[in-house]
Short mmCIF file of C-alpha atoms and ligand atoms in Angstrom, two decimals:
data_model
loop_
_atom_site.label_atom_id
_atom_site.label_comp_id
_atom_site.label_asym_id
_atom_site.label_seq_id
_atom_site.Cartn_x
_atom_site.Cartn_y
_atom_site.Cartn_z
CA MET A 1449 148.03 116.90 101.76
CA ASN A 1450 148.98 120.44 102.61
CA ALA A 1451 151.15 120.43 105.75
CA PHE A 1452 150.63 124.16 106.26
CA PRO A 1453 147.74 125.81 108.10
CA SER A 1454 145.24 126.72 105.42
CA LEU A 1455 144.16 129.89 107.24
CA LYS A 1456 147.42 131.48 106.17
CA LEU A 1457 146.76 130.80 102.53
CA ILE A 1458 145.17 133.56 100.50
CA ASP A 1459 143.03 131.51 98.16
CA GLY A 1460 143.01 133.30 94.80
CA LYS A 1461 140.88 130.61 93.15
CA ALA A 1462 138.09 131.01 95.71
CA THR A 1463 138.25 134.83 95.61
CA ALA A 1464 138.28 134.83 91.79
CA ALA A 1465 135.21 132.56 91.83
CA ARG A 1466 133.46 135.12 94.09
CA VAL A 1467 134.43 138.00 91.77
CA LEU A 1468 133.17 136.04 88.75
CA ALA A 1469 129.89 135.33 90.57
CA GLU A 1470 129.51 139.09 91.24
CA VAL A 1471 130.21 139.81 87.57
CA ARG A 1472 127.73 137.14 86.42
CA GLU A 1473 125.02 138.65 88.61
CA GLN A 1474 125.68 142.16 87.26
CA VAL A 1475 125.64 140.86 83.68
CA GLN A 1476 122.28 139.18 84.34
CA THR A 1477 120.83 142.47 85.57
CA LEU A 1478 122.22 144.28 82.54
CA ARG A 1479 120.82 141.67 80.17
CA GLN A 1480 117.39 141.95 81.78
CA GLY A 1481 117.60 145.63 80.84
CA GLY A 1482 118.47 144.68 77.25
CA VAL A 1483 122.24 145.29 77.43
CA GLN A 1484 124.79 142.53 76.86
CA PRO A 1485 128.37 143.65 77.58
CA GLY A 1486 130.88 142.76 74.85
CA LEU A 1487 134.63 142.13 75.08
CA ALA A 1488 136.80 142.09 71.95
CA VAL A 1489 140.00 140.06 72.26
CA VAL A 1490 142.64 140.60 69.58
CA LEU A 1491 145.44 138.09 69.05
CA VAL A 1492 148.14 138.65 66.45
CA GLY A 1493 150.27 135.65 65.51
CA ALA A 1494 150.45 132.13 66.91
CA ASP A 1495 152.43 132.48 70.16
CA ALA A 1496 151.50 129.32 72.10
CA ALA A 1497 151.21 130.96 75.55
CA SER A 1498 149.15 133.86 74.14
CA GLN A 1499 146.77 131.41 72.49
CA VAL A 1500 146.15 129.71 75.85
CA TYR A 1501 145.62 133.08 77.61
CA VAL A 1502 143.17 134.23 74.92
CA ARG A 1503 141.24 130.96 74.98
CA ASN A 1504 140.88 131.19 78.77
CA LYS A 1505 139.75 134.81 78.64
CA VAL A 1506 137.14 134.06 75.98
CA LEU A 1507 135.85 131.00 77.87
CA ARG A 1508 135.54 132.85 81.18
CA ALA A 1509 133.80 135.79 79.48
CA GLU A 1510 131.21 133.45 77.99
CA GLU A 1511 130.71 131.70 81.33
CA VAL A 1512 129.61 134.96 82.96
CA GLY A 1513 127.42 135.99 80.01
CA ILE A 1514 129.74 138.57 78.44
CA ARG A 1515 129.72 138.39 74.64
CA SER A 1516 133.27 137.72 73.50
CA LEU A 1517 134.41 138.73 70.05
CA GLU A 1518 137.62 137.04 69.04
CA HIS A 1519 139.87 138.50 66.38
CA ARG A 1520 142.74 136.17 65.46
CA LEU A 1521 145.07 137.79 62.96
CA PRO A 1522 148.10 136.37 61.14
CA ALA A 1523 151.61 137.19 62.43
CA ASP A 1524 152.30 139.35 59.34
CA THR A 1525 149.36 141.70 60.06
CA THR A 1526 150.61 145.25 59.50
CA GLN A 1527 150.40 148.01 62.06
CA ALA A 1528 147.99 149.88 59.75
CA GLN A 1529 145.67 146.84 59.54
CA LEU A 1530 145.69 146.49 63.32
CA LEU A 1531 144.96 150.20 63.78
CA THR A 1532 142.04 149.90 61.34
CA LEU A 1533 140.58 147.02 63.38
CA ILE A 1534 140.98 148.94 66.65
CA ASP A 1535 139.31 151.99 65.12
CA ARG A 1536 136.38 149.79 64.08
CA LEU A 1537 136.14 148.25 67.58
CA ASN A 1538 136.33 151.71 69.19
CA ARG A 1539 133.26 152.74 67.17
CA ASP A 1540 131.31 149.51 67.66
CA SER A 1541 128.67 150.12 70.35
CA GLU A 1542 128.42 146.37 71.01
CA VAL A 1543 132.08 146.32 72.10
CA ASN A 1544 132.63 147.62 75.63
CA GLY A 1545 136.13 146.31 76.23
CA ILE A 1546 139.10 145.87 73.89
CA LEU A 1547 142.04 143.68 74.84
CA VAL A 1548 145.06 143.34 72.56
CA GLN A 1549 147.03 140.32 73.74
CA LEU A 1550 150.71 141.11 74.33
CA PRO A 1551 153.40 140.60 73.19
CA LEU A 1552 152.77 141.82 69.64
CA PRO A 1553 155.06 140.83 66.74
CA GLN A 1554 158.26 142.89 66.61
CA HIS A 1555 157.24 144.90 63.52
CA VAL A 1556 154.24 146.37 65.39
CA ASP A 1557 154.73 149.35 67.74
CA GLU A 1558 153.05 148.15 70.95
CA HIS A 1559 152.78 151.62 72.49
CA CYS A 1560 151.12 153.02 69.36
CA ILE A 1561 148.56 150.18 69.33
CA LEU A 1562 147.73 150.53 73.04
CA GLN A 1563 147.32 154.29 72.63
CA ALA A 1564 144.84 153.72 69.77
CA ILE A 1565 142.39 151.90 72.06
CA SER A 1566 139.69 154.20 73.40
CA PRO A 1567 140.56 154.90 77.09
CA LEU A 1568 136.93 154.06 77.94
CA LYS A 1569 137.33 150.57 76.39
CA ASP A 1570 140.88 149.98 77.64
CA VAL A 1571 140.13 147.01 79.92
CA ASP A 1572 143.86 146.35 80.46
CA GLY A 1573 144.34 149.89 81.80
CA PHE A 1574 147.49 150.43 79.70
CA HIS A 1575 146.44 153.63 77.84
CA SER A 1576 148.40 156.70 79.01
CA GLU A 1577 145.17 158.46 79.94
CA ASN A 1578 144.30 155.63 82.35
CA VAL A 1579 147.88 155.36 83.64
CA GLY A 1580 147.83 159.12 84.32
CA GLY A 1581 144.34 158.94 85.82
CA LEU A 1582 145.49 156.25 88.23
CA ALA A 1583 148.49 158.36 89.24
CA GLN A 1584 146.08 161.25 89.91
CA GLY A 1585 143.80 159.02 91.97
CA ARG A 1586 140.86 159.28 89.53
CA ASP A 1587 138.37 156.44 88.97
CA VAL A 1588 139.75 154.94 85.75
CA LEU A 1589 140.29 151.49 84.29
CA THR A 1590 143.29 149.99 86.09
CA PRO A 1591 145.48 147.00 85.11
CA CYS A 1592 143.87 143.65 85.95
CA THR A 1593 146.66 141.91 87.90
CA PRO A 1594 147.29 144.70 90.44
CA SER A 1595 143.54 145.29 90.77
CA GLY A 1596 143.14 141.60 91.59
CA CYS A 1597 145.99 141.86 94.13
CA MET A 1598 144.20 144.75 95.83
CA ARG A 1599 141.08 142.64 96.25
CA LEU A 1600 143.14 139.81 97.79
CA LEU A 1601 144.82 142.29 100.14
CA ARG A 1602 141.55 143.93 101.19
CA ASP A 1603 140.08 140.50 101.95
CA ALA A 1604 143.21 139.39 103.86
CA CYS A 1605 144.06 142.60 105.75
CA GLY A 1606 140.80 144.49 106.00
CA GLU A 1607 141.91 148.06 106.52
CA LEU A 1608 145.00 148.95 104.47
CA ARG A 1609 145.34 152.56 105.69
CA GLY A 1610 148.73 153.32 107.20
CA LYS A 1611 150.25 149.94 106.35
CA HIS A 1612 153.78 149.95 104.96
CA ALA A 1613 153.81 148.14 101.59
CA VAL A 1614 156.95 147.25 99.70
CA VAL A 1615 156.47 146.49 96.00
CA VAL A 1616 159.34 144.52 94.47
CA GLY A 1617 159.45 145.21 90.70
CA ARG A 1618 158.53 148.33 88.75
CA SER A 1619 157.02 147.12 85.47
CA ASN A 1620 154.24 149.12 83.82
CA ILE A 1621 151.97 146.07 83.95
CA VAL A 1622 152.33 145.13 87.62
CA GLY A 1623 154.79 147.02 89.87
CA LYS A 1624 153.99 150.65 89.06
CA PRO A 1625 150.17 150.36 88.99
CA MET A 1626 150.32 148.19 92.14
CA ALA A 1627 152.22 150.93 93.97
CA ALA A 1628 149.72 153.56 92.75
CA LEU A 1629 146.74 151.48 93.95
CA LEU A 1630 148.35 150.92 97.36
CA LEU A 1631 149.02 154.65 97.65
CA GLN A 1632 145.39 155.32 96.74
CA ALA A 1633 144.45 152.96 99.60
CA ASP A 1634 146.48 155.14 102.00
CA CYS A 1635 149.40 152.76 102.38
CA THR A 1636 152.94 154.01 102.81
CA VAL A 1637 154.60 152.64 99.69
CA THR A 1638 158.21 151.75 98.94
CA MET A 1639 159.11 150.52 95.46
CA VAL A 1640 162.24 148.47 94.98
CA HIS A 1641 163.85 147.07 91.82
CA SER A 1642 167.02 145.56 90.44
CA GLN A 1643 169.08 148.66 91.31
CA SER A 1644 167.84 149.04 94.91
CA ARG A 1645 170.37 148.53 97.71
CA ASP A 1646 169.86 146.02 100.49
CA LEU A 1647 166.54 144.64 99.35
CA PRO A 1648 166.15 142.23 102.30
CA ALA A 1649 166.42 145.13 104.80
CA LEU A 1650 163.86 147.20 102.84
CA CYS A 1651 161.43 144.28 102.60
CA ARG A 1652 161.81 143.45 106.31
CA GLN A 1653 160.20 146.82 107.12
CA ALA A 1654 157.03 145.90 105.25
CA ASP A 1655 153.61 144.98 106.61
CA ILE A 1656 152.74 144.01 103.03
CA VAL A 1657 155.17 142.65 100.42
CA VAL A 1658 154.09 142.43 96.79
CA ALA A 1659 156.60 140.49 94.70
CA ALA A 1660 156.48 141.03 90.91
CA VAL A 1661 159.95 140.19 89.70
CA GLY A 1662 160.04 136.95 87.71
CA LYS A 1663 162.89 135.34 89.69
CA PRO A 1664 162.07 131.97 91.32
CA LYS A 1665 162.18 132.01 95.14
CA LEU A 1666 164.14 135.30 95.23
CA ILE A 1667 162.46 136.36 98.45
CA GLY A 1668 163.40 134.14 101.39
CA ALA A 1669 162.17 134.08 104.98
CA GLU A 1670 164.94 136.46 106.09
CA TRP A 1671 163.41 139.16 103.83
CA LEU A 1672 160.10 139.09 105.69
CA LYS A 1673 158.95 140.67 108.94
CA PRO A 1674 157.07 138.19 111.15
CA GLY A 1675 153.35 138.73 110.55
CA ALA A 1676 153.75 140.28 107.09
CA VAL A 1677 151.15 139.67 104.36
CA VAL A 1678 152.72 138.50 101.10
CA ILE A 1679 151.27 138.70 97.61
CA ASP A 1680 153.38 136.72 95.15
CA VAL A 1681 152.69 137.77 91.56
CA GLY A 1682 155.65 135.90 90.08
CA ILE A 1683 155.07 132.89 87.85
CA ASN A 1684 158.26 130.96 87.19
CA ARG A 1685 158.68 127.48 85.73
CA ILE A 1686 161.49 125.50 87.35
CA GLU A 1687 162.86 121.97 87.06
CA GLU A 1688 163.00 120.23 90.45
CA GLY A 1689 163.52 116.54 91.20
CA GLY A 1690 163.12 115.70 87.53
CA HIS A 1691 159.75 117.53 87.34
CA SER A 1692 158.78 120.88 85.93
CA ARG A 1693 156.60 123.03 88.20
CA LEU A 1694 155.48 126.61 88.77
CA VAL A 1695 156.83 128.67 91.66
CA GLY A 1696 156.56 132.30 92.65
CA ASP A 1697 159.15 134.94 93.45
CA VAL A 1698 158.84 134.07 97.15
CA ASP A 1699 160.26 130.92 98.74
CA PHE A 1700 156.80 129.81 99.83
CA ALA A 1701 157.77 126.97 102.18
CA ALA A 1702 160.40 129.08 103.97
CA ALA A 1703 158.14 132.14 104.23
CA LEU A 1704 154.96 130.42 105.41
CA PRO A 1705 155.84 129.83 109.08
CA GLN A 1706 156.44 133.51 109.74
CA VAL A 1707 153.91 135.37 107.58
CA ALA A 1708 150.35 136.25 108.55
CA ALA A 1709 149.10 135.29 105.09
CA ILE A 1710 150.53 134.50 101.66
CA THR A 1711 149.31 133.70 98.15
CA PRO A 1712 150.37 130.34 96.73
CA VAL A 1713 151.69 129.91 93.19
CA PRO A 1714 149.75 128.63 91.34
CA GLY A 1715 146.29 129.42 92.72
CA GLY A 1716 146.98 132.87 94.16
CA VAL A 1717 147.17 135.97 91.98
CA GLY A 1718 146.84 134.12 88.63
CA PRO A 1719 143.07 133.44 88.73
CA MET A 1720 142.39 137.04 89.81
CA THR A 1721 143.74 138.52 86.58
CA ILE A 1722 141.00 137.13 84.33
CA ALA A 1723 138.33 137.83 86.96
CA TYR A 1724 139.38 141.49 86.98
CA LEU A 1725 139.48 141.63 83.17
CA LEU A 1726 135.78 140.77 83.20
CA LYS A 1727 135.08 143.14 86.10
CA ASN A 1728 136.85 145.84 84.10
CA THR A 1729 134.62 145.10 81.09
CA LEU A 1730 131.59 146.00 83.21
CA LEU A 1731 133.35 149.04 84.61
CA ALA A 1732 134.17 150.10 81.04
CA LEU A 1733 130.50 149.77 80.06
CA ASP A 1734 129.58 151.87 83.09
CA LEU A 1735 132.12 154.55 82.16
CA GLN A 1736 130.81 154.58 78.58
CA GLN A 1737 127.24 154.99 79.80
CA GLN A 1738 128.35 157.81 82.10
CA ALA A 1739 130.15 159.54 79.22
CA ALA A 1740 126.99 159.27 77.10
CA HIS A 1741 124.75 160.44 79.98
CA PRO A 1742 126.86 162.58 82.35
CA GLU A 1743 123.81 163.29 84.53
CA ARG A 1744 123.63 159.58 85.49
CA THR A 1745 125.33 158.36 88.71
CA PRO A 1746 127.95 155.60 88.34
CA CYS A 1747 126.90 152.20 89.70
CA LEU A 1748 130.15 150.27 89.79
CA SER A 1749 133.29 150.85 91.80
CA PRO A 1750 136.74 149.90 90.44
CA CYS A 1751 138.11 147.45 93.06
P1 LIG B 36 159.14 142.57 84.24
O1 LIG B 36 160.27 141.70 83.77
O2 LIG B 36 158.53 143.52 83.30
O3 LIG B 36 159.63 143.38 85.53
C1 LIG B 36 160.38 142.77 86.53
C2 LIG B 36 160.77 143.79 87.55
O4 LIG B 36 161.54 143.12 88.55
C3 LIG B 36 161.63 144.93 87.03
O5 LIG B 36 161.17 146.15 87.54
C4 LIG B 36 163.03 144.60 87.54
O6 LIG B 36 163.81 145.73 87.89
C5 LIG B 36 162.74 143.86 88.81
N1 LIG B 36 163.83 142.97 89.16
C6 LIG B 36 164.49 142.09 88.37
N2 LIG B 36 165.43 141.44 89.08
C7 LIG B 36 165.36 141.91 90.33
C8 LIG B 36 166.07 141.63 91.53
N3 LIG B 36 167.03 140.69 91.58
N4 LIG B 36 165.76 142.31 92.63
C9 LIG B 36 164.76 143.23 92.61
N5 LIG B 36 164.05 143.54 91.52
C10 LIG B 36 164.34 142.88 90.39
O7 LIG B 36 158.07 141.55 84.83
P2 LIG B 36 156.49 141.73 85.09
O8 LIG B 36 156.24 142.80 86.06
O9 LIG B 36 155.75 141.73 83.80
O10 LIG B 36 156.17 140.31 85.78
C11 LIG B 36 156.78 139.94 86.99
C12 LIG B 36 156.38 138.52 87.33
O11 LIG B 36 154.98 138.46 87.49
C13 LIG B 36 156.71 137.49 86.25
O12 LIG B 36 157.04 136.26 86.87
C14 LIG B 36 155.41 137.33 85.49
O13 LIG B 36 155.29 136.06 84.86
C15 LIG B 36 154.42 137.49 86.60
N6 LIG B 36 153.11 137.97 86.17
C16 LIG B 36 152.02 137.31 86.66
C17 LIG B 36 150.76 137.72 86.32
C18 LIG B 36 149.59 136.99 86.91
O14 LIG B 36 148.50 137.05 86.39
N7 LIG B 36 149.77 136.30 88.04
C19 LIG B 36 150.52 138.82 85.40
C20 LIG B 36 151.73 139.53 85.02
C21 LIG B 36 152.98 139.08 85.39
P3 LIG B 36 164.36 146.78 86.79
O15 LIG B 36 163.17 147.62 86.44
O16 LIG B 36 165.40 147.52 87.53
O17 LIG B 36 164.85 145.97 85.65
#
């Protein structure tokens, strides 16, 4: 039994289920109009974790009625072969989203592959045009994990305007886009990283702390202002009491008594990532339809 008051828990599983229900409903409407959104998922090699991620993405896509097109390629696939496939998927009108599962084998230039994906089909939001568009505050495809975090924050905090958010970690996948999205939501944003000085003091100023580091229980209670809202992106496997289990970057048990709300690990941010991949697939379709018919008004909003 959970000894902690459940009101404080930000339930990512429940929110992800709501997002998936929204997506399913939108897909149904699209299909009634004769359009079935399609998501191409490309996996190169046999990395065990990547295989699990891809299987989950494909399953969830099918559950909401999105056609999933799986491309499993051998580990020795050349860069040229991968570029040829992406070119084909870019031109395929039945493919609205393209996801290339990372990491790619060492002999393949990841940046070059991500840049080859059409920005309008870039459901991971990693193409430079989308990264730049986010920095400029334009409506573009944005990375799934930070987009999911924004939804959790909006549900937990309501109005984000004027809140001071500290983002711990500055990766291209989580930290940087998270900071950009918070800025777009009118937060005051501080980014901290491995070279920042006095991290606990910086974090203690925050109304919102987003932890995306990859260090188990790095953030203790003394890092948090009473009443802060904490989003823990970290997923770390640790051995404890002879058992292996997942923990976040925040010391959950220590933090809980003093925060206003916090995401658990697992069951917090994790489920939101796939939900936002599928939401992004619909957004991508919408952007493609807008590009084909610029006179048409957009019908989906990013987060
Ligand atoms: P990266 O390793 O790419 O980035 C980690 C960041 O943390 C870097 O910016 C690094 O700083 C910073 N950092 C490292 N050590 C410290 C420290 N002691 N103090 C402050 N900052 C530090 O990781 P990702 O962003 O890809 O992922 C972060 C975590 O989130 C991981 O646990 C990952 O598994 C998880 N994750 C979860 C997802 C989900 O769906 N829930 C999706 C993606 C990631 P510097 O730049 O200076 O090196």
